mmCIF file of C-alpha atoms and ligand atoms in Angstrom:
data_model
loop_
_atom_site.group_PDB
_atom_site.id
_atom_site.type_symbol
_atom_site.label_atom_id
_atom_site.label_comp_id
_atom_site.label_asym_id
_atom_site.label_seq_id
_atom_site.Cartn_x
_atom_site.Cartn_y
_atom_site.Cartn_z
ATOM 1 C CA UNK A 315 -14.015 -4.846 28.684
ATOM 2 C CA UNK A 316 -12.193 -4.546 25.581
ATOM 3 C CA UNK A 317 -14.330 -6.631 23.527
ATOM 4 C CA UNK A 318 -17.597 -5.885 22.637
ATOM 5 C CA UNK A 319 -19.932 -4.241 20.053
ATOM 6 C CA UNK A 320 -19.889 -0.595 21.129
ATOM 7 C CA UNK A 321 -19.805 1.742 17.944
ATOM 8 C CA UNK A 322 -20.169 4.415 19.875
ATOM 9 C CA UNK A 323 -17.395 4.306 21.718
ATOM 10 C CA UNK A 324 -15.036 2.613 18.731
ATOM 11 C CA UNK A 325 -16.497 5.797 16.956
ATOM 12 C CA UNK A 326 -15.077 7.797 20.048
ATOM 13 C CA UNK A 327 -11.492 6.023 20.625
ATOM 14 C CA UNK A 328 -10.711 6.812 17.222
ATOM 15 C CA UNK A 329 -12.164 10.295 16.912
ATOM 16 C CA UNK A 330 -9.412 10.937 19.347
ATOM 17 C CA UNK A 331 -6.237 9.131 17.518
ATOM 18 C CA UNK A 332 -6.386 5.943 19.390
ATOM 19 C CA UNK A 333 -6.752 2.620 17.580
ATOM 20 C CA UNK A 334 -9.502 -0.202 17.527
ATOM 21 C CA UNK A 335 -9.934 -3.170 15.435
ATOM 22 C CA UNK A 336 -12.473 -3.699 13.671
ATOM 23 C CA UNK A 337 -14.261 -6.882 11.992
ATOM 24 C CA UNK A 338 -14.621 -6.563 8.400
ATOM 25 C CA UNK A 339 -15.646 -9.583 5.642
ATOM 26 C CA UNK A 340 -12.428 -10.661 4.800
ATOM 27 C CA UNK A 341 -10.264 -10.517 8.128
ATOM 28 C CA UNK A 342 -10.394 -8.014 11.256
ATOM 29 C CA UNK A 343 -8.691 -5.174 10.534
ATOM 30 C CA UNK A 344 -6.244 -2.757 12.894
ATOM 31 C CA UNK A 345 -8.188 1.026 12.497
ATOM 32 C CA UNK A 346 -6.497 4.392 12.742
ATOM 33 C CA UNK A 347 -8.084 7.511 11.647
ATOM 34 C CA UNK A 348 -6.579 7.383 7.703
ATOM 35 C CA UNK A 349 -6.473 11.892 7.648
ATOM 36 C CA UNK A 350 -4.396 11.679 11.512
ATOM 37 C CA UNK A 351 -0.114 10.641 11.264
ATOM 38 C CA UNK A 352 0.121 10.311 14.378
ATOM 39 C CA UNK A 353 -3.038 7.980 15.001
ATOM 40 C CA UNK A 354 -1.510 5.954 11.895
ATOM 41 C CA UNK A 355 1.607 5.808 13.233
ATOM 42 C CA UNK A 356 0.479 4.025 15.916
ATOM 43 C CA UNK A 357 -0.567 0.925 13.566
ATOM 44 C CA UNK A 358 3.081 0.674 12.415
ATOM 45 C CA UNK A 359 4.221 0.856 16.242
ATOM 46 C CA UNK A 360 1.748 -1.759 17.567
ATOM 47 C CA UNK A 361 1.792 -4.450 14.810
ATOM 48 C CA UNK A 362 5.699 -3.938 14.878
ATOM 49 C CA UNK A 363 5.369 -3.618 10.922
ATOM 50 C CA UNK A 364 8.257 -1.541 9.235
ATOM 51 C CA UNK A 365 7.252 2.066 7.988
ATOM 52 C CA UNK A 366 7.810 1.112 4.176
ATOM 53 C CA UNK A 367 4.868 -0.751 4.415
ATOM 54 C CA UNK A 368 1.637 0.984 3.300
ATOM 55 C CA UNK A 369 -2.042 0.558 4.391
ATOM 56 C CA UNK A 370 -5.256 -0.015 2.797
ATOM 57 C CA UNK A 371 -8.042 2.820 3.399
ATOM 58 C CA UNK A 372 -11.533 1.929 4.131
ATOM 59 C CA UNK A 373 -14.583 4.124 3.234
ATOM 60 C CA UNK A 374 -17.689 3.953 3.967
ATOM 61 C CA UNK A 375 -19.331 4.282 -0.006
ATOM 62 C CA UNK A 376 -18.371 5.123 -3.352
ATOM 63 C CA UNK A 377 -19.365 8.796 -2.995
ATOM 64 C CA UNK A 378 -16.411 9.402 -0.874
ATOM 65 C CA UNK A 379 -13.810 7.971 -3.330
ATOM 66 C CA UNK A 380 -13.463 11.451 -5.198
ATOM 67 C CA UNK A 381 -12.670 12.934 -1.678
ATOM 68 C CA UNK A 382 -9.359 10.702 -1.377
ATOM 69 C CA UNK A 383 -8.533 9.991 -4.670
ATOM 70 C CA UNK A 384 -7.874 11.363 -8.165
ATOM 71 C CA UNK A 385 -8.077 10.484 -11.763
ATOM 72 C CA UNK A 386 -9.610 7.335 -11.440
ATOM 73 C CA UNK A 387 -8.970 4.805 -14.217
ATOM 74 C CA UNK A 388 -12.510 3.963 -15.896
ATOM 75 C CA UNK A 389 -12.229 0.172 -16.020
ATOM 76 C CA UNK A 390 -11.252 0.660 -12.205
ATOM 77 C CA UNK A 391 -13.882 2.597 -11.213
ATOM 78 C CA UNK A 392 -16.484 0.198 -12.839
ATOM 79 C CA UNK A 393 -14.989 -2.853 -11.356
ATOM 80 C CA UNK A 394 -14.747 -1.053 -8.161
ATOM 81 C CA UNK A 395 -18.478 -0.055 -8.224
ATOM 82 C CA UNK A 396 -19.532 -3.807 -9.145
ATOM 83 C CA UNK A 397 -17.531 -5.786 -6.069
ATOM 84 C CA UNK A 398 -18.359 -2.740 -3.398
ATOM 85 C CA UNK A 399 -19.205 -3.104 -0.603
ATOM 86 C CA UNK A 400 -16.823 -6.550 -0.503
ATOM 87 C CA UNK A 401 -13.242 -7.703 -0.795
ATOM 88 C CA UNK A 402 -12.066 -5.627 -3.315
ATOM 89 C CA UNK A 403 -9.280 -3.341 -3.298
ATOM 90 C CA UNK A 404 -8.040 -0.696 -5.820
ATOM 91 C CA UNK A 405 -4.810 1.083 -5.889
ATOM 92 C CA UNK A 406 -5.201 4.633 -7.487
ATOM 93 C CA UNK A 407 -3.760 8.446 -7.413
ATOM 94 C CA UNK A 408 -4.433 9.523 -4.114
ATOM 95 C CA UNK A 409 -5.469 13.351 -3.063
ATOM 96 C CA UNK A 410 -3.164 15.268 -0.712
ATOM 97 C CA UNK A 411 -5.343 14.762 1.863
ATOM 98 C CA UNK A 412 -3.887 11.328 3.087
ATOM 99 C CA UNK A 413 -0.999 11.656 4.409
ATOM 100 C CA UNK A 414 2.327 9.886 3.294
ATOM 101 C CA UNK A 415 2.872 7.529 6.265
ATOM 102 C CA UNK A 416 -0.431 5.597 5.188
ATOM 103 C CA UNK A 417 1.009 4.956 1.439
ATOM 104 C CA UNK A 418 4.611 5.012 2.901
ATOM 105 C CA UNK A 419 5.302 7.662 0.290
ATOM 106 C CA UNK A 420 3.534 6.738 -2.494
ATOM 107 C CA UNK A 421 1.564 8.698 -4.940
ATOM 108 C CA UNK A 422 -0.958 5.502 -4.393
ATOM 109 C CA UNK A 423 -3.328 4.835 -2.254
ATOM 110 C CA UNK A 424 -5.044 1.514 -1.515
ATOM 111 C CA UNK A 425 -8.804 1.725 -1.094
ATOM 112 C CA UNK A 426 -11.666 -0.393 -0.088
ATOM 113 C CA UNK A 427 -15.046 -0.595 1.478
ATOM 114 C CA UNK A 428 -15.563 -3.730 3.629
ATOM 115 C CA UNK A 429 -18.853 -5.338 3.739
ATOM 116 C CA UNK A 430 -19.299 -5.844 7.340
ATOM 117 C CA UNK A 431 -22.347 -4.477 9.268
ATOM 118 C CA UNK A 432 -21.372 -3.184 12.188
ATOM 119 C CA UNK A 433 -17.807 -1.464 10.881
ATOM 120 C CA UNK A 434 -20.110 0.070 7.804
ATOM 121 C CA UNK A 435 -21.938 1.738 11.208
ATOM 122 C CA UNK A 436 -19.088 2.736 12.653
ATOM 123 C CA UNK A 437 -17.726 4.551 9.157
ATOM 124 C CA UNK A 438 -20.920 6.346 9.005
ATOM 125 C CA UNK A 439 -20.510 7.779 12.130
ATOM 126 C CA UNK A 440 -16.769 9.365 11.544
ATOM 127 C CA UNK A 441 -15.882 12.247 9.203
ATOM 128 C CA UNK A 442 -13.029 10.376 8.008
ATOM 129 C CA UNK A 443 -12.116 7.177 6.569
ATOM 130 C CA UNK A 444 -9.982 4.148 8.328
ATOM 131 C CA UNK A 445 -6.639 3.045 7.680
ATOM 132 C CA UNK A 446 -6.497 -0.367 8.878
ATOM 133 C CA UNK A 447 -3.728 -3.473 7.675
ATOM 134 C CA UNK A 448 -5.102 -6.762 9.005
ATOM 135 C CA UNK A 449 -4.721 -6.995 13.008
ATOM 136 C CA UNK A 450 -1.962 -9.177 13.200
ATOM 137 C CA UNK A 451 1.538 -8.860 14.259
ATOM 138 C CA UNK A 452 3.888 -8.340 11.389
ATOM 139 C CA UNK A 453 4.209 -11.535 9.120
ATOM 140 C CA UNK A 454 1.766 -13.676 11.434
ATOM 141 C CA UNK A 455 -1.670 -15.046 10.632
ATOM 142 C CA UNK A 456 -4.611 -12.570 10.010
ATOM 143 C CA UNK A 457 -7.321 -12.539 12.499
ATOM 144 C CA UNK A 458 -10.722 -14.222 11.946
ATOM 145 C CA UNK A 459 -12.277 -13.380 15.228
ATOM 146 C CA UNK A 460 -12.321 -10.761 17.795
ATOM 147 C CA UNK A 461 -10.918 -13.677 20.266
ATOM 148 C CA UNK A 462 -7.800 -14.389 17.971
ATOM 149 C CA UNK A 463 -7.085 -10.176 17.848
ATOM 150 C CA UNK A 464 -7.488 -10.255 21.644
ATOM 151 C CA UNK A 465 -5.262 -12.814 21.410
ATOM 152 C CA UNK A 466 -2.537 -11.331 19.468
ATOM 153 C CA UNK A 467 -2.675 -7.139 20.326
ATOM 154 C CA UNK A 468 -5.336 -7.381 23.136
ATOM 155 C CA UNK A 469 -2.990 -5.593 25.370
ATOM 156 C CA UNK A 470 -1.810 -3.042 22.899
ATOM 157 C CA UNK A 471 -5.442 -1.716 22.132
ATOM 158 C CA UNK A 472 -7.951 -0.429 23.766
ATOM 159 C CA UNK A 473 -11.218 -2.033 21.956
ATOM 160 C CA UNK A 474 -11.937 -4.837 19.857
ATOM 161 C CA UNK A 475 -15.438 -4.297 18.195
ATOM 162 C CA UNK A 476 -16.712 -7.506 17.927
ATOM 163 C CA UNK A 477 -18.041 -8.554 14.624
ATOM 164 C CA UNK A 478 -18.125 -12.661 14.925
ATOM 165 C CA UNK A 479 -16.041 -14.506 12.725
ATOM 166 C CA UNK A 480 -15.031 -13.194 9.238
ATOM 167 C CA UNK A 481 -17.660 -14.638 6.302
ATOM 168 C CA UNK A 482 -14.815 -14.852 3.684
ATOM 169 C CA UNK A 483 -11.529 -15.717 5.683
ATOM 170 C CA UNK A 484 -9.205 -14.246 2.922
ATOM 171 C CA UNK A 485 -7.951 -11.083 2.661
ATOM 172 C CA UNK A 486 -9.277 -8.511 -0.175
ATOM 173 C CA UNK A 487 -8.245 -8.965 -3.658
ATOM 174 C CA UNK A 488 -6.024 -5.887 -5.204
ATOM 175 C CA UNK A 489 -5.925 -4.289 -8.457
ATOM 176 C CA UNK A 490 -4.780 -1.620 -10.026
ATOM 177 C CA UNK A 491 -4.046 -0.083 -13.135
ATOM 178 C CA UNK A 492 -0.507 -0.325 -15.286
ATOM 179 C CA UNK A 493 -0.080 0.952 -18.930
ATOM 180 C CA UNK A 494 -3.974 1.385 -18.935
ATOM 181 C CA UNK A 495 -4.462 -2.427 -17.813
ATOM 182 C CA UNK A 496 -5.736 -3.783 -15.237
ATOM 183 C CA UNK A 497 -3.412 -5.873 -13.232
ATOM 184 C CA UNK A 498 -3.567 -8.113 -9.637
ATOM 185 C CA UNK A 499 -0.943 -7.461 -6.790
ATOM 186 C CA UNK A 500 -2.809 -9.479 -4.601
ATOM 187 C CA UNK A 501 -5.236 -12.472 -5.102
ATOM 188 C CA UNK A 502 -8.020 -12.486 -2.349
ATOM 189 C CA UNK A 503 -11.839 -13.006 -1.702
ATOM 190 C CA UNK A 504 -12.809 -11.552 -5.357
ATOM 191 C CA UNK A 505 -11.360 -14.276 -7.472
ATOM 192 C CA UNK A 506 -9.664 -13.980 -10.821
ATOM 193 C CA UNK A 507 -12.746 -15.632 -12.921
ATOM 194 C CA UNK A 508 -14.917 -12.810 -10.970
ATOM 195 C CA UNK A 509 -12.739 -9.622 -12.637
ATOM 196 C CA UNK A 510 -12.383 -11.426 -16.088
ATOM 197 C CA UNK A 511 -15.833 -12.527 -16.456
ATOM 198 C CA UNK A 512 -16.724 -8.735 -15.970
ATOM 199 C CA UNK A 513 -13.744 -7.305 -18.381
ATOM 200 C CA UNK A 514 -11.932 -10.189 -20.267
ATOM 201 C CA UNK A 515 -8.466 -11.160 -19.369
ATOM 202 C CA UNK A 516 -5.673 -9.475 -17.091
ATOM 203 C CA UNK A 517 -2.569 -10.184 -15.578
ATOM 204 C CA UNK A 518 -1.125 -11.543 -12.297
ATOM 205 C CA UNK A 519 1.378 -9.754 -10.785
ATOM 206 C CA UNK A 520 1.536 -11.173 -7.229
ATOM 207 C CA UNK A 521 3.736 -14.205 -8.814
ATOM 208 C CA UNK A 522 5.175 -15.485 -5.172
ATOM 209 C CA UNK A 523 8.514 -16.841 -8.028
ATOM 210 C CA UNK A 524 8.883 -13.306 -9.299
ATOM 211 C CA UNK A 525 8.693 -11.474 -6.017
ATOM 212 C CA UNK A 526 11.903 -10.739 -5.462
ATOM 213 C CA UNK A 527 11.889 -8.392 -8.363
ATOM 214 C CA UNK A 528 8.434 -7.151 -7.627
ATOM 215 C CA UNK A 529 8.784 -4.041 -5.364
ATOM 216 C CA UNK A 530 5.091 -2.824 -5.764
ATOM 217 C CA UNK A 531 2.787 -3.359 -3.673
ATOM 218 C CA UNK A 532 4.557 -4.828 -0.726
ATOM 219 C CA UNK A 533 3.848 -7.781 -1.672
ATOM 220 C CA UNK A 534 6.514 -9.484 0.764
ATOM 221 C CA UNK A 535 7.143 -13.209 0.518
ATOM 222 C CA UNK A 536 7.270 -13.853 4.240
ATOM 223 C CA UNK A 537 3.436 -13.200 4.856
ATOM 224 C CA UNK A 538 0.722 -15.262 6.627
ATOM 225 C CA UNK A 539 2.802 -17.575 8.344
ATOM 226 C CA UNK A 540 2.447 -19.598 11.394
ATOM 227 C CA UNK A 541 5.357 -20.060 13.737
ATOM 228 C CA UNK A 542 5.991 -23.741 13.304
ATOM 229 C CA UNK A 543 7.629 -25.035 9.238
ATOM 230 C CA UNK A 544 4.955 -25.710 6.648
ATOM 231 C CA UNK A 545 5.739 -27.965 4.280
ATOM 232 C CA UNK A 546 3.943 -28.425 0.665
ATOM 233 C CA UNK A 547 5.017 -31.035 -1.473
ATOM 234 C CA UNK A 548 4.392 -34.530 -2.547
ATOM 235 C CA UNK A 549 2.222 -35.518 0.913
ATOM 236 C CA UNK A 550 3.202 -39.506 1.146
ATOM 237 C CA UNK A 551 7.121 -38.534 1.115
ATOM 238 C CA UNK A 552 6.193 -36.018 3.172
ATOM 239 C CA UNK A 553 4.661 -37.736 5.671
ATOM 240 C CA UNK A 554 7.216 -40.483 5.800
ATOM 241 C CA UNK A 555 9.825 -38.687 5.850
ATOM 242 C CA UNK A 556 8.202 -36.604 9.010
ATOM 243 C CA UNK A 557 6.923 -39.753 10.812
ATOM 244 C CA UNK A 558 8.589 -39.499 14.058
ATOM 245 C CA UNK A 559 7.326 -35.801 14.362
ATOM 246 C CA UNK A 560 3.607 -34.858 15.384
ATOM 247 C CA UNK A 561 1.987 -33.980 12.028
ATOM 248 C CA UNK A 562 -0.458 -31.353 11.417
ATOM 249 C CA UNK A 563 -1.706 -32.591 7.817
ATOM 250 C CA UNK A 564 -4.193 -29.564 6.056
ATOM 251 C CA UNK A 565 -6.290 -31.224 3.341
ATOM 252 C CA UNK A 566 -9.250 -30.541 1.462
ATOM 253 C CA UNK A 567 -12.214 -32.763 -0.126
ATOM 254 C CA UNK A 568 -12.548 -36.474 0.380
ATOM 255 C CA UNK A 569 -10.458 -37.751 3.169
ATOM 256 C CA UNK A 570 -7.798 -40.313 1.773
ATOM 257 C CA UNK A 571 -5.734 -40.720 4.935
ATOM 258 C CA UNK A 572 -6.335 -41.484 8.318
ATOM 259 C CA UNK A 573 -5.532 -39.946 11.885
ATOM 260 C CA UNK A 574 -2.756 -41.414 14.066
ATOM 261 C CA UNK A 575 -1.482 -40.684 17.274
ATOM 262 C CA UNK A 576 1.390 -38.518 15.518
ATOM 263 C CA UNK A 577 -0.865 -37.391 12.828
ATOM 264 C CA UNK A 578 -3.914 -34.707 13.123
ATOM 265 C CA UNK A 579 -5.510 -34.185 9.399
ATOM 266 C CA UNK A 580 -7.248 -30.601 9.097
ATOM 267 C CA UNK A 581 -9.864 -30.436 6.130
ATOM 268 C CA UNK A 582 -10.403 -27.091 5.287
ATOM 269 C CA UNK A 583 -13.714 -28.006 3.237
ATOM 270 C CA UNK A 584 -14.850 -32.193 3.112
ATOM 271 C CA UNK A 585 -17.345 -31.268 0.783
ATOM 272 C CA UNK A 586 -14.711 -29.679 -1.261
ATOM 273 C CA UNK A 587 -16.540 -26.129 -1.326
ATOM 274 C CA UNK A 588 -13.727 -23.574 -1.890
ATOM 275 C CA UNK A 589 -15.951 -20.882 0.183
ATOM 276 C CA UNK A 590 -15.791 -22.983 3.315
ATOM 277 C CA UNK A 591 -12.361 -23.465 2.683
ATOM 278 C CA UNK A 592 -11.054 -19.825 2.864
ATOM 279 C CA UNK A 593 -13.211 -18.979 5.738
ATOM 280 C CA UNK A 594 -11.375 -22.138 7.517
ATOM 281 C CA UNK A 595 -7.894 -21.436 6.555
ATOM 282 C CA UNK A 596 -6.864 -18.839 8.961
ATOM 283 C CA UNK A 597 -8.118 -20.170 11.725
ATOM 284 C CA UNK A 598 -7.141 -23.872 11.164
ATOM 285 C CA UNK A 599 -3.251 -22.194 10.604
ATOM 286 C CA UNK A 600 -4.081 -20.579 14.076
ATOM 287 C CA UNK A 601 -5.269 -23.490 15.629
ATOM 288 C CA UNK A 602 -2.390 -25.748 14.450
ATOM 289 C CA UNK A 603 -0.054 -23.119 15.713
ATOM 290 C CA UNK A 604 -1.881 -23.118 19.482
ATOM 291 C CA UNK A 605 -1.272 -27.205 19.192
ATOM 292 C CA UNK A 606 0.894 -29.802 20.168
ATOM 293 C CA UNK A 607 1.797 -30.373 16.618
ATOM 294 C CA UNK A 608 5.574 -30.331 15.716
ATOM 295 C CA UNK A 609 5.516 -29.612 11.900
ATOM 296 C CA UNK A 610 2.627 -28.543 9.295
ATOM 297 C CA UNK A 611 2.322 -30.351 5.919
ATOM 298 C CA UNK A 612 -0.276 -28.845 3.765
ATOM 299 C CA UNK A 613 -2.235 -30.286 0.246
ATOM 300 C CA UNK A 614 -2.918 -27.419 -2.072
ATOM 301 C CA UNK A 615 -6.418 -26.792 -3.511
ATOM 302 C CA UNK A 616 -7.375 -27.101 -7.134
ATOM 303 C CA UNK A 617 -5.751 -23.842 -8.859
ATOM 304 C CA UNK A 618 -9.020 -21.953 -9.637
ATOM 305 C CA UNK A 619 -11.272 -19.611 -7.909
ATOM 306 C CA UNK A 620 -10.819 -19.271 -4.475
ATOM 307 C CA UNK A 621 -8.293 -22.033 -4.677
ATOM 308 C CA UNK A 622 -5.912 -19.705 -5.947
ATOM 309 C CA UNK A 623 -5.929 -17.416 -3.526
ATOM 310 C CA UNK A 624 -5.916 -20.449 -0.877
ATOM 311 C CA UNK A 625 -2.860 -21.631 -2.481
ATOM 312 C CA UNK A 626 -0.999 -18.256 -2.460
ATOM 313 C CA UNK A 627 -1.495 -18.014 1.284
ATOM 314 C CA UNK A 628 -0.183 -21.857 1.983
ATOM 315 C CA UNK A 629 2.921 -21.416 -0.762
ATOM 316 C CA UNK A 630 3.717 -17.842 1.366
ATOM 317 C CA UNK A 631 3.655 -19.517 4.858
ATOM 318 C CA UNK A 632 5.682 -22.552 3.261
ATOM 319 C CA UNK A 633 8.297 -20.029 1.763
ATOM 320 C CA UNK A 634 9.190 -18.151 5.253
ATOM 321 C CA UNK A 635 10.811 -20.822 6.455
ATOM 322 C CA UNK A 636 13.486 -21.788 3.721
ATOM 323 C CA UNK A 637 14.517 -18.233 4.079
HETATM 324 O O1 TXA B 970 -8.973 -7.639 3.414
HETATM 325 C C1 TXA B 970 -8.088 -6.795 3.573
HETATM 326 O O2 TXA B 970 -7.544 -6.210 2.642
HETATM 327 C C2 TXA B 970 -7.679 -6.504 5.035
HETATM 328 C C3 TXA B 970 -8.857 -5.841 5.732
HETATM 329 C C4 TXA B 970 -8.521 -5.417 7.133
HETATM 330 O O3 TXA B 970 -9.311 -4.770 4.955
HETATM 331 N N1 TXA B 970 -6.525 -5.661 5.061
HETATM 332 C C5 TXA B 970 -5.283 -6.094 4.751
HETATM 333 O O4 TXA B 970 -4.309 -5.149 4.925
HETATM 334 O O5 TXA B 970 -5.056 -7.217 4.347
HETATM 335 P P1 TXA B 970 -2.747 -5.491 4.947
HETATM 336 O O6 TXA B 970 -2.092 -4.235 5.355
HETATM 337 O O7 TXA B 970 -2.509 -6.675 5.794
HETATM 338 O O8 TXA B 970 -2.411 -5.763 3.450
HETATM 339 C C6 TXA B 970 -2.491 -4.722 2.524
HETATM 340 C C7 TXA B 970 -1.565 -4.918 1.372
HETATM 341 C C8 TXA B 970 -0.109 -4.913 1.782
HETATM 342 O O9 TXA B 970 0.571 -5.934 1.093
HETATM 343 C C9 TXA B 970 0.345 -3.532 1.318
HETATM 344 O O10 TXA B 970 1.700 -3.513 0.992
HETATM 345 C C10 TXA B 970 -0.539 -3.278 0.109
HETATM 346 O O11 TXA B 970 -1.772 -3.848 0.465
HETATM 347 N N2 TXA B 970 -0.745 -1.837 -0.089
HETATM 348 C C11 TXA B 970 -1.509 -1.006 0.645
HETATM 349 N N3 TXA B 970 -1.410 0.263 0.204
HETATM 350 C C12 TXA B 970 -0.567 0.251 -0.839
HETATM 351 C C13 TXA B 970 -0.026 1.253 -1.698
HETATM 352 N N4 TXA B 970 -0.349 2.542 -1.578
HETATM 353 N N5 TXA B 970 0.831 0.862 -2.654
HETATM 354 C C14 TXA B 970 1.166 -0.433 -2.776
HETATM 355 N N6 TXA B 970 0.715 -1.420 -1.987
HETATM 356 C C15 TXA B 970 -0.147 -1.095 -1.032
HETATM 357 MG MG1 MG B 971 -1.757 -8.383 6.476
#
């Protein structure tokens, strides 16, 4: 079986350099052993994601930071300690002890410590920390559930630890530190009111309009998508202009239009909770993308909280295909 809830054996696969994903509270995650090159290089082989692309560590608690990383910023370090265990991720001065293909060269290292149970277990059980990018192909839709990894890499890996489905949906939030400020590559499950409610206001740097110029961190437009055109716009053009297609609408809060025969309507949250709403996104994408639907047009979300992060997913999957 290669789904199930073994830590013991995950624990054992990757003591010996072979992969497993693992569930953690944002998405599942594709784990190597983060100290072995060759175990890591097996992420970039089996996602078929290019080698310039680095990879978030996990840990299993903030004791073992100083192992992997230097010098950590102060303001980092205290925002890091507030959001751990949870979907927060800080880019810092790593220690020679990771090796270069996990930061693809970098000085940097990405680090985090997920929330989830049973992959806290497993960490606690290894002498070494996990590299893991989410366990999707390159560029598609991050996993939610064991069933959607299975479905994705379930032949390239041996085990799936089984965690049920993701409580946040989103991937982690990332920050790090430029001219002693603290600064967001990547908006996620810790929201931008969370970080400037604990230490006043900081900058964006994830801008999807910018990102051509942006080289750091690989913060590449064509992200997230699903394999059929996402559209986000003004919705009644949009819909008229699509009518003789099957329509895949996503929306969110009270339901103004109505189903058709051509026309599905996905509400990520009818109750309008934001929460619900990035734990649906993913695998409403996914389900669209496993339907008979023809195109995707999407509503964004009110631009606050969770919202943002919501939106920066749908914008990304919308840009891939004008490119
Ligand atoms: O929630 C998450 O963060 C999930 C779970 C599995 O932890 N992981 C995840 O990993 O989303 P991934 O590889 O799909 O996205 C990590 C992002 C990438 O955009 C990568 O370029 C950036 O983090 N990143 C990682 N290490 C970096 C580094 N050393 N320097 C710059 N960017 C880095
Ligand atoms: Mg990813």
């Amino acid at each position: 079986m290669p789904i199930g809830t073994d830590i013991n054996y995950a624990a054992y696969l990757l003591s010996n350099g072979e992969l497993v994903a693992i569930p953690t509270e944002t998405v599942y995650g594709l784990a190597a052993n983060a100290f072995d090159k060759n175990a890591v290089a097996k992420i970039f082989e089996t996602k078929n994601r290019p080698a310039f692309n680095p990879l978030i560590v996990h840990i299993k608690n903030i004791d073992y930071l100083p192992k992997i990383a230097k010098n950590v910023n102060e303001q980092l370090l205290y925002l890091f300690q507030k959001f751990s265990p949870g979907p927060l991720t800080i880019l810092t001065e790593k220690k020679n002890i990771i090796p270069d293909i996990v930061t693809a060269g970098s000085n940097k290292v990405a680090i985090r410590i997920p929330r989830h149970p049973l992959t806290l277990q497993l960490l606690n059980k290894l002498n070494f920390p996990l590299a893991a990018p989410s366990a999707n192909p390159f560029q598609y839709i991050s996993p939610t559930s064991a069933q959607q990894v299975e479905e994705q890499l379930g032949d390239k890996i041996p085990y799936i630890l089984d965690g049920g489905k993701c409580e946040i949906g989103l991937e982690s939030t990332i920050i790090g530190v430029e001219n002693n400020e603290i600064v967001i590559y990547r908006l996620g499950g810790i929201s931008l009111e969370d970080i400037q409610n604990t230490i006043g206001k900081i900058k964006i740097k994830s801008n999807i309009k910018n990102e051509k110029k942006v080289k750091t961190p690989g913060q590449l437009s064509k992200h997230y998508s699903p394999k059929k055109p996402l559209f986000i716009g003004i919705t009644e053009q949009l819909l008229r202009n699509n009518s003789h297609k099957k329509i895949a609408l996503i929306t969110f809060g009270k339901n103004k239009i109505s189903e058709t025969n051509k026309l599905k309507v996905y509400n990520l949250s009818e109750k309008a909770d934001m929460k619900e709403a990035a734990a649906n996104l993913f695998e409403t994408l996914y389900e669209i993308d496993n339907s008979d639907a023809e195109i995707i047009i999407a509503e964004l979300l009110p631009d606050t909280g969770l919202g943002r992060a919501i939106n920066d997913r749908l914008i990304r999957a919308s840009i891939s295909k004008k490119f």
